[in-house]
mmCIF file of N, CA, C and O in Angstrom:
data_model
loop_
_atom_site.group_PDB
_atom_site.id
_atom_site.type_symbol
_atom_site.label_atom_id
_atom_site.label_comp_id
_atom_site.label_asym_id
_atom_site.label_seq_id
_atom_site.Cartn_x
_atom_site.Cartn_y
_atom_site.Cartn_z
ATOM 1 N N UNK A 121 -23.764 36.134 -36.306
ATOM 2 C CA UNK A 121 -23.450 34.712 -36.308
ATOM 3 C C UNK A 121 -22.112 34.501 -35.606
ATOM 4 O O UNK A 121 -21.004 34.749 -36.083
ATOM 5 N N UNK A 122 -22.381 34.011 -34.418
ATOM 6 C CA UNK A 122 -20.794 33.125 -34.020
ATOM 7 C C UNK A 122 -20.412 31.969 -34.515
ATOM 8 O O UNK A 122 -21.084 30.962 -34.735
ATOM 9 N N UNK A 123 -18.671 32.284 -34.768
ATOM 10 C CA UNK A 123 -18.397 31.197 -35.037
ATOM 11 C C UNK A 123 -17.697 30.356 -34.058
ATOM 12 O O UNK A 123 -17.082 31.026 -33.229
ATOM 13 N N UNK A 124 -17.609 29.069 -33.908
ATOM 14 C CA UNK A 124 -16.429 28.736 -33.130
ATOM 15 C C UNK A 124 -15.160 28.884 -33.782
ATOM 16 O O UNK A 124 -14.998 29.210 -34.958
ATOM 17 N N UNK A 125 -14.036 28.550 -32.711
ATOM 18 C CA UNK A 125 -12.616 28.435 -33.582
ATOM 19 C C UNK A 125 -12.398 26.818 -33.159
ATOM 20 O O UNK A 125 -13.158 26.307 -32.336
ATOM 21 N N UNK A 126 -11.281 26.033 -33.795
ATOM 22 C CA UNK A 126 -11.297 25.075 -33.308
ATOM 23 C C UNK A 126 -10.599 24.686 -31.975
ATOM 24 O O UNK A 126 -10.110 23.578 -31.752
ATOM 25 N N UNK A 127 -10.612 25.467 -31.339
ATOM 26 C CA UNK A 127 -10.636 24.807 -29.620
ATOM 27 C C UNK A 127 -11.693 24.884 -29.092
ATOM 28 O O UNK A 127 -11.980 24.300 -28.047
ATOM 29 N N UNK A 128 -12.627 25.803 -29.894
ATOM 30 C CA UNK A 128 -14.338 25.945 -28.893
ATOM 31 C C UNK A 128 -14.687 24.737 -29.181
ATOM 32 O O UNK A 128 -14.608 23.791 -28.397
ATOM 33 N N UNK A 129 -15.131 24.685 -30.425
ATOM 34 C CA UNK A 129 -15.358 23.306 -30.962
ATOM 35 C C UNK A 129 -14.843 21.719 -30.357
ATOM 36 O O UNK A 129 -15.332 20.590 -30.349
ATOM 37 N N UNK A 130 -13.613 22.340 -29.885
ATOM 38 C CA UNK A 130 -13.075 20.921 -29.098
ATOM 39 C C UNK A 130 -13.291 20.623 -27.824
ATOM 40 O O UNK A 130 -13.479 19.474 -27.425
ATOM 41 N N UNK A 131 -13.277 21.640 -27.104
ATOM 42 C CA UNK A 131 -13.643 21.868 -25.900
ATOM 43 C C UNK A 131 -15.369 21.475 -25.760
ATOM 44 O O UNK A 131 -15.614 20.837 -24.736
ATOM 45 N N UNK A 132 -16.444 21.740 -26.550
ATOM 46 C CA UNK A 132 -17.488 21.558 -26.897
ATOM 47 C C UNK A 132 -17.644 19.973 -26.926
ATOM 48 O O UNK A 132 -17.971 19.421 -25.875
ATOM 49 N N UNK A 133 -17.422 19.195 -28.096
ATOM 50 C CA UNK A 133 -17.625 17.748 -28.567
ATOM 51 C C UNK A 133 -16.213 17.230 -27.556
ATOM 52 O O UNK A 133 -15.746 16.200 -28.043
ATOM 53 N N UNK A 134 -15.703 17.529 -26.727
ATOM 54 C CA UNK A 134 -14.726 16.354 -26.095
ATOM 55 C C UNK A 134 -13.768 15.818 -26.661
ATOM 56 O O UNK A 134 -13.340 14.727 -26.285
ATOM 57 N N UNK A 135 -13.211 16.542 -27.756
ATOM 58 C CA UNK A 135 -11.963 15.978 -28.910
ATOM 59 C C UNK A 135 -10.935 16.448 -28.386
ATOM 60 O O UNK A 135 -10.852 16.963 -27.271
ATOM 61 N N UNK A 136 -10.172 16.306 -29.101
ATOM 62 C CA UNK A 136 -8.480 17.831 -28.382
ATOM 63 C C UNK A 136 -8.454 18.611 -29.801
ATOM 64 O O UNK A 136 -9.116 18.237 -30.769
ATOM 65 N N UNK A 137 -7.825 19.450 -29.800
ATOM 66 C CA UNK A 137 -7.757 20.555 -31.005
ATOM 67 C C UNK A 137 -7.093 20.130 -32.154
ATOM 68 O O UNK A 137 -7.227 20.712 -33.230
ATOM 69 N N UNK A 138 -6.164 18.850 -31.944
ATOM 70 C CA UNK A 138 -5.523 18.192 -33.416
ATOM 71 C C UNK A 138 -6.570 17.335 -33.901
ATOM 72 O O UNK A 138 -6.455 16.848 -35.026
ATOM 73 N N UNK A 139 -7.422 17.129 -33.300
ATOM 74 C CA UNK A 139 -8.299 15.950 -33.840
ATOM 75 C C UNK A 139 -9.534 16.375 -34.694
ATOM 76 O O UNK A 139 -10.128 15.610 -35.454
ATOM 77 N N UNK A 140 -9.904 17.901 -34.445
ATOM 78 C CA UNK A 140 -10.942 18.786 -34.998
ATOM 79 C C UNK A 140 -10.481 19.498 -36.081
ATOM 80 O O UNK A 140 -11.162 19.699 -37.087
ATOM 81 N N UNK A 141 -9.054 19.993 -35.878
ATOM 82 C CA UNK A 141 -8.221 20.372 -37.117
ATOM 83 C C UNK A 141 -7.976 19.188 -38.066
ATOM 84 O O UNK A 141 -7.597 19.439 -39.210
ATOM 85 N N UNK A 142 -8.168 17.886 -37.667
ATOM 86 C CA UNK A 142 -7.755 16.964 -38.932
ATOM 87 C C UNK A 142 -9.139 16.227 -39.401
ATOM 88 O O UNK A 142 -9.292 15.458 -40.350
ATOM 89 N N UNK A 143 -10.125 16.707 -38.423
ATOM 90 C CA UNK A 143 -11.446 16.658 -39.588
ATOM 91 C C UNK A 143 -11.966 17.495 -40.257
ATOM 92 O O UNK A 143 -12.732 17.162 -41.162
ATOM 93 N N UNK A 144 -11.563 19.382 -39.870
ATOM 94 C CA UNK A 144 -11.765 19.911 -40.704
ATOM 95 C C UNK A 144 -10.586 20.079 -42.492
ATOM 96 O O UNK A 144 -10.734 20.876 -43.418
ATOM 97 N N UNK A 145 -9.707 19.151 -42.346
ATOM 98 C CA UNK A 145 -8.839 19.098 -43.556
ATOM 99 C C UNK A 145 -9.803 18.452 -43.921
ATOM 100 O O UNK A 145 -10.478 18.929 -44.833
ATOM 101 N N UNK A 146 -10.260 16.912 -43.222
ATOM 102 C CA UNK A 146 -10.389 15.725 -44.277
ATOM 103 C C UNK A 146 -11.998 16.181 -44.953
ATOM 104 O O UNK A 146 -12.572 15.461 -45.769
ATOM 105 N N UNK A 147 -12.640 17.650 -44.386
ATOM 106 C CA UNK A 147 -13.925 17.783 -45.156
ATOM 107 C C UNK A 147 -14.744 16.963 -44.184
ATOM 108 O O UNK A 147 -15.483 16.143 -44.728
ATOM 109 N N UNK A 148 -14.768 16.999 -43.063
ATOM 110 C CA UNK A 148 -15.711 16.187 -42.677
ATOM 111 C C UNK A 148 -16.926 17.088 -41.396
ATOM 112 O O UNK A 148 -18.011 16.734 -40.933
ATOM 113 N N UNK A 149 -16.166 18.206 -41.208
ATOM 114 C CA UNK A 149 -17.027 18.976 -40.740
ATOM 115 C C UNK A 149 -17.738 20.479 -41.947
ATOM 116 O O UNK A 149 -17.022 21.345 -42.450
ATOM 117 N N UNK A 150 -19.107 20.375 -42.103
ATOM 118 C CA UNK A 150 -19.326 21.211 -43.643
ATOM 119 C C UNK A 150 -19.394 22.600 -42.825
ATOM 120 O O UNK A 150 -20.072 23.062 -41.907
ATOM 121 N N UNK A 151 -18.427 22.978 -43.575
ATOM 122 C CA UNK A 151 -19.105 25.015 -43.506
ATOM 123 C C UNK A 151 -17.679 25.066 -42.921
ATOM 124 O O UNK A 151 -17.269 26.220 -43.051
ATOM 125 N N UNK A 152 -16.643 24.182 -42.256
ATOM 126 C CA UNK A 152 -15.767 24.928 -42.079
ATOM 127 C C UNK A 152 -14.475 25.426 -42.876
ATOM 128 O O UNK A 152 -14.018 24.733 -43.784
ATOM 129 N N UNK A 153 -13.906 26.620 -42.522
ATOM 130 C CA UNK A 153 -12.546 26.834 -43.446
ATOM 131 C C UNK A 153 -12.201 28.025 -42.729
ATOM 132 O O UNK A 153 -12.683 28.717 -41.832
ATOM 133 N N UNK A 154 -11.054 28.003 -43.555
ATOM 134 C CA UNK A 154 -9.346 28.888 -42.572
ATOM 135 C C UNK A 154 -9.499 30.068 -42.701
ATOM 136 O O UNK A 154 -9.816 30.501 -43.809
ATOM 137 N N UNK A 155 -9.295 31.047 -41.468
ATOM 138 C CA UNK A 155 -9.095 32.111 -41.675
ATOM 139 C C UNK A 155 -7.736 32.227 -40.702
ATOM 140 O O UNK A 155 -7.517 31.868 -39.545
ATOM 141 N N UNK A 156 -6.986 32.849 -41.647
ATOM 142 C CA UNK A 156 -5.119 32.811 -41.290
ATOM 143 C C UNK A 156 -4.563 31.460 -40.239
ATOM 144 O O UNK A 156 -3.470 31.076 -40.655
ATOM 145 N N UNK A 157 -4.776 31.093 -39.677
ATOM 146 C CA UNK A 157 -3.996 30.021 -39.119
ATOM 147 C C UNK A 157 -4.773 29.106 -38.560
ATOM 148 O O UNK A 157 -4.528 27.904 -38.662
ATOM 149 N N UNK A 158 -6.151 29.751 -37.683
ATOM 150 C CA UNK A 158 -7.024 28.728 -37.517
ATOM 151 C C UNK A 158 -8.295 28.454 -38.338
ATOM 152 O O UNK A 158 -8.617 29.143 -39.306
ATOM 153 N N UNK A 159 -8.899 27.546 -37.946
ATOM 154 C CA UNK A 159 -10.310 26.655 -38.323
ATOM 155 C C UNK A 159 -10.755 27.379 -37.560
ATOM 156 O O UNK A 159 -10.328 27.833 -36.498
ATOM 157 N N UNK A 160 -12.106 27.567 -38.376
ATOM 158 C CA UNK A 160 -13.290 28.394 -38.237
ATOM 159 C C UNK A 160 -14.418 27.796 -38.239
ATOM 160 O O UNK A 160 -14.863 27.912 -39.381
ATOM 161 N N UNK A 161 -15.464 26.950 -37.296
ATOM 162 C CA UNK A 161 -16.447 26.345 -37.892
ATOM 163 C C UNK A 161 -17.868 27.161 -37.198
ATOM 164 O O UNK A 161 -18.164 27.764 -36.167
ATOM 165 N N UNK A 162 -18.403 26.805 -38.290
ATOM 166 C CA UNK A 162 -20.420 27.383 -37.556
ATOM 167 C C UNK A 162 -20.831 26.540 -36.747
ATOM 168 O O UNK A 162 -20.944 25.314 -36.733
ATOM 169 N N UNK A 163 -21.113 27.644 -35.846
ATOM 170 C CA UNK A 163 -21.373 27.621 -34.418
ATOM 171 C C UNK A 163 -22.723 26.741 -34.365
ATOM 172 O O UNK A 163 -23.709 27.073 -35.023
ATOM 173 N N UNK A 164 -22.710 25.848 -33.723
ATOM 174 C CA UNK A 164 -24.457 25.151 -33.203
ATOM 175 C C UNK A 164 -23.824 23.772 -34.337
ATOM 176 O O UNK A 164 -24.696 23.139 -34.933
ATOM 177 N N UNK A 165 -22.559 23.437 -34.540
ATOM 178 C CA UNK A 165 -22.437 22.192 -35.619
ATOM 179 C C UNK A 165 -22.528 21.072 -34.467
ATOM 180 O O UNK A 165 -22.192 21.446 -33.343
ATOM 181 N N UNK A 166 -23.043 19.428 -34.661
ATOM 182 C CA UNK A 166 -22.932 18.633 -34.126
ATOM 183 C C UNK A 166 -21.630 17.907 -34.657
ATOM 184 O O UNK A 166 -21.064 17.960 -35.749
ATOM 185 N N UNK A 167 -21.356 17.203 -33.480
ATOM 186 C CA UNK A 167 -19.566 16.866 -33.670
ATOM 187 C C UNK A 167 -19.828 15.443 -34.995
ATOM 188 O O UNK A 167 -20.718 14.593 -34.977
ATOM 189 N N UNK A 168 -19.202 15.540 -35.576
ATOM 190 C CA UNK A 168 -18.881 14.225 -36.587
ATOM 191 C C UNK A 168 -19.290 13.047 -36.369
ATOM 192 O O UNK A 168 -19.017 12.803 -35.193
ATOM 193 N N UNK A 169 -19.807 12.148 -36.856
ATOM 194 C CA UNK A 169 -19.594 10.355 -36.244
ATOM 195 C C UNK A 169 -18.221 10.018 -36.758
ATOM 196 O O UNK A 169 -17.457 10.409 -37.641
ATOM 197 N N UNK A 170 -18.260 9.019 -35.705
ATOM 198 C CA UNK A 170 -17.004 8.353 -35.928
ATOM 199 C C UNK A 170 -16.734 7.021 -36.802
ATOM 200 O O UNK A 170 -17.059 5.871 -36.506
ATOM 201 N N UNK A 171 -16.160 7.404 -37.775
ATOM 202 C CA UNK A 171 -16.411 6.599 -38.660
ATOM 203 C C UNK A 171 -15.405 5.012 -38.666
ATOM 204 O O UNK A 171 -15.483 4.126 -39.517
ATOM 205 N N UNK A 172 -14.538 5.035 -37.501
ATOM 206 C CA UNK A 172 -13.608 4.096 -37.104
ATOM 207 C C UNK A 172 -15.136 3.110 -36.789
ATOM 208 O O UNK A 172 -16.324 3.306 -36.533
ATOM 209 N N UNK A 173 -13.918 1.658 -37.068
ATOM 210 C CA UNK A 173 -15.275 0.267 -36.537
ATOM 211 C C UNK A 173 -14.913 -0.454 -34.990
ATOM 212 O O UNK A 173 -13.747 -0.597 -34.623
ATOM 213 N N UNK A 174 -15.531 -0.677 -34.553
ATOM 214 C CA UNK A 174 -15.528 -1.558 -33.071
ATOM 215 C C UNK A 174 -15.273 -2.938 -33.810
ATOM 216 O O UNK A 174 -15.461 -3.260 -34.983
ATOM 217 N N UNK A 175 -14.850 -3.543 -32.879
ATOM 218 C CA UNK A 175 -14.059 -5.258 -32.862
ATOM 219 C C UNK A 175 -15.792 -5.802 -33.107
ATOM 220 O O UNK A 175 -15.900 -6.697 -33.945
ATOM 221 N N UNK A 176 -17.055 -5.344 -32.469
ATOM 222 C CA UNK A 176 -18.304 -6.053 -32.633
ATOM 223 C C UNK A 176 -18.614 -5.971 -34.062
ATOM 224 O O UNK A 176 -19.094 -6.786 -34.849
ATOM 225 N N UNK A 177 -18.207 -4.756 -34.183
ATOM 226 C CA UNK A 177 -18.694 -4.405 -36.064
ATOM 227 C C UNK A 177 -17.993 -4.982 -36.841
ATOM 228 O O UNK A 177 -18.490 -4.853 -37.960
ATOM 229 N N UNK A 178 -17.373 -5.381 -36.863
ATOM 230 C CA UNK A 178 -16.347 -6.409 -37.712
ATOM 231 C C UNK A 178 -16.325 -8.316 -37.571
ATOM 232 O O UNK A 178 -16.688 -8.939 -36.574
ATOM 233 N N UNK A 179 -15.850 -8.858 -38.734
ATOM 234 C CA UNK A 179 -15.638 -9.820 -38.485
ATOM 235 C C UNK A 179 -14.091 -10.253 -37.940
ATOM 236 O O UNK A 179 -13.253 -10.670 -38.740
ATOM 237 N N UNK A 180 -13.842 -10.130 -36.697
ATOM 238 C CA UNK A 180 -12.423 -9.817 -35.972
ATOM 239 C C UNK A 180 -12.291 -11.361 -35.578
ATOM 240 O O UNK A 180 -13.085 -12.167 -35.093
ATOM 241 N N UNK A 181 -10.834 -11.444 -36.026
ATOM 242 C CA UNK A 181 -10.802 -12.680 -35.617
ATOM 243 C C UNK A 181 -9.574 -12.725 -34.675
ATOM 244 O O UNK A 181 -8.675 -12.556 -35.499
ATOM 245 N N UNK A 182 -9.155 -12.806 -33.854
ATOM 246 C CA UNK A 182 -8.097 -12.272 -33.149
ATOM 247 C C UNK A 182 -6.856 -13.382 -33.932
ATOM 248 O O UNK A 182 -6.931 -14.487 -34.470
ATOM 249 N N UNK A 183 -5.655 -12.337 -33.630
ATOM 250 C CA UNK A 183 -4.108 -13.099 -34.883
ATOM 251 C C UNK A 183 -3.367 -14.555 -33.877
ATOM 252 O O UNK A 183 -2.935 -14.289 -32.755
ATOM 253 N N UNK A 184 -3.307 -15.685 -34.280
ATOM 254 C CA UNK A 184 -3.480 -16.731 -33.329
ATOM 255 C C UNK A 184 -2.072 -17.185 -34.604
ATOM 256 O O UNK A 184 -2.109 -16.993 -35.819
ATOM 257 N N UNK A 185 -0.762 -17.916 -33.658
ATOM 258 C CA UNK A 185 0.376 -17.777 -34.422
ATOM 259 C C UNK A 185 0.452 -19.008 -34.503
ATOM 260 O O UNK A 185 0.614 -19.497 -33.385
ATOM 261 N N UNK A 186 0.399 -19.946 -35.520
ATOM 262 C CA UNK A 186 0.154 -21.091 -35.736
ATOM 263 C C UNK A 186 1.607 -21.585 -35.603
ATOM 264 O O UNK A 186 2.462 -20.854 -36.104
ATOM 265 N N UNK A 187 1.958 -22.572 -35.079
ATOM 266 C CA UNK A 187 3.868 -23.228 -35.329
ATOM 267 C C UNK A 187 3.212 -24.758 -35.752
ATOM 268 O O UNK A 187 2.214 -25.405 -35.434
ATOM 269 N N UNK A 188 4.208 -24.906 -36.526
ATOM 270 C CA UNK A 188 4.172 -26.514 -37.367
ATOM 271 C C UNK A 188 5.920 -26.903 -36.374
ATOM 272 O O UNK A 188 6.804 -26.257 -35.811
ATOM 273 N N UNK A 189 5.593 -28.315 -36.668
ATOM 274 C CA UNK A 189 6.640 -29.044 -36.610
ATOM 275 C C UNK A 189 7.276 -29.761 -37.761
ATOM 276 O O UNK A 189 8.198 -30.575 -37.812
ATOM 277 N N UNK A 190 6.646 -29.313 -38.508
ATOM 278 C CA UNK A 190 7.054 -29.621 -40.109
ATOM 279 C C UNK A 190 7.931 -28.637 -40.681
ATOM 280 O O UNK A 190 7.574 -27.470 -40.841
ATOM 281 N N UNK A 191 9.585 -29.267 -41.139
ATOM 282 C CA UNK A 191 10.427 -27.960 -41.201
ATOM 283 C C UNK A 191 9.812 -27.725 -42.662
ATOM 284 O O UNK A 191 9.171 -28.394 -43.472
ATOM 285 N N UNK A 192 10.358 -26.375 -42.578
ATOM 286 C CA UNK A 192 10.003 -25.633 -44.200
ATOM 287 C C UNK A 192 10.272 -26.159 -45.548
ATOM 288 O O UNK A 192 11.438 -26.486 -45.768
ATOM 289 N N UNK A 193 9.606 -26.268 -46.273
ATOM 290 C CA UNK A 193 10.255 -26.759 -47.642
ATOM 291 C C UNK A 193 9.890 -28.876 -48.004
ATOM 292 O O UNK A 193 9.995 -29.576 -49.011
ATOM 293 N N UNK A 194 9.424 -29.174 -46.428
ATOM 294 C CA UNK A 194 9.133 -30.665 -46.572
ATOM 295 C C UNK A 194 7.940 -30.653 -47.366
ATOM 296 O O UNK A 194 7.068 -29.793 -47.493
ATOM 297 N N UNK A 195 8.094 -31.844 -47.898
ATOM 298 C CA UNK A 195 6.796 -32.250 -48.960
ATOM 299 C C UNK A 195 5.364 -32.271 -47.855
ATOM 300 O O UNK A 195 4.246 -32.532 -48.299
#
């Protein structure tokens, strides 16, 4: 069984090597773990989804800075 290390892995799915090391902390790639300094993951894994949302997936409302001419504190 090969394993990757995590630069194969990165080099593989198109990530950079901090970004594969901080999904294998957060548990998000299964089967992997440390042997002395690097990440170790099984070989043939498909890369993660991305669990970040697009502006479509959301109800985004873009931040629009409202000014009054009413000073502060008026009734």
């Amino acid at each position: 069984m090969n394993d990757w290390t995590a630069a194969q892995a990165a080099e593989k799915w198109g990530l950079t090597v901090r970004r594969v090391q901080t999904l294998c902390i957060a548990g998000r790639i299964p089967g992997a773990w440390k042997q002395g300094r690097q990440w170790m993951i099984p070989s043939g894994m498909n890369k993660p989804e991305d669990l970040r949302q697009t502006r479509e997936q959301t109800n985004y409302l873009p931040y629009v800075m409202m000014t009054s001419s009413v000073p502060y504190g008026a009734p």
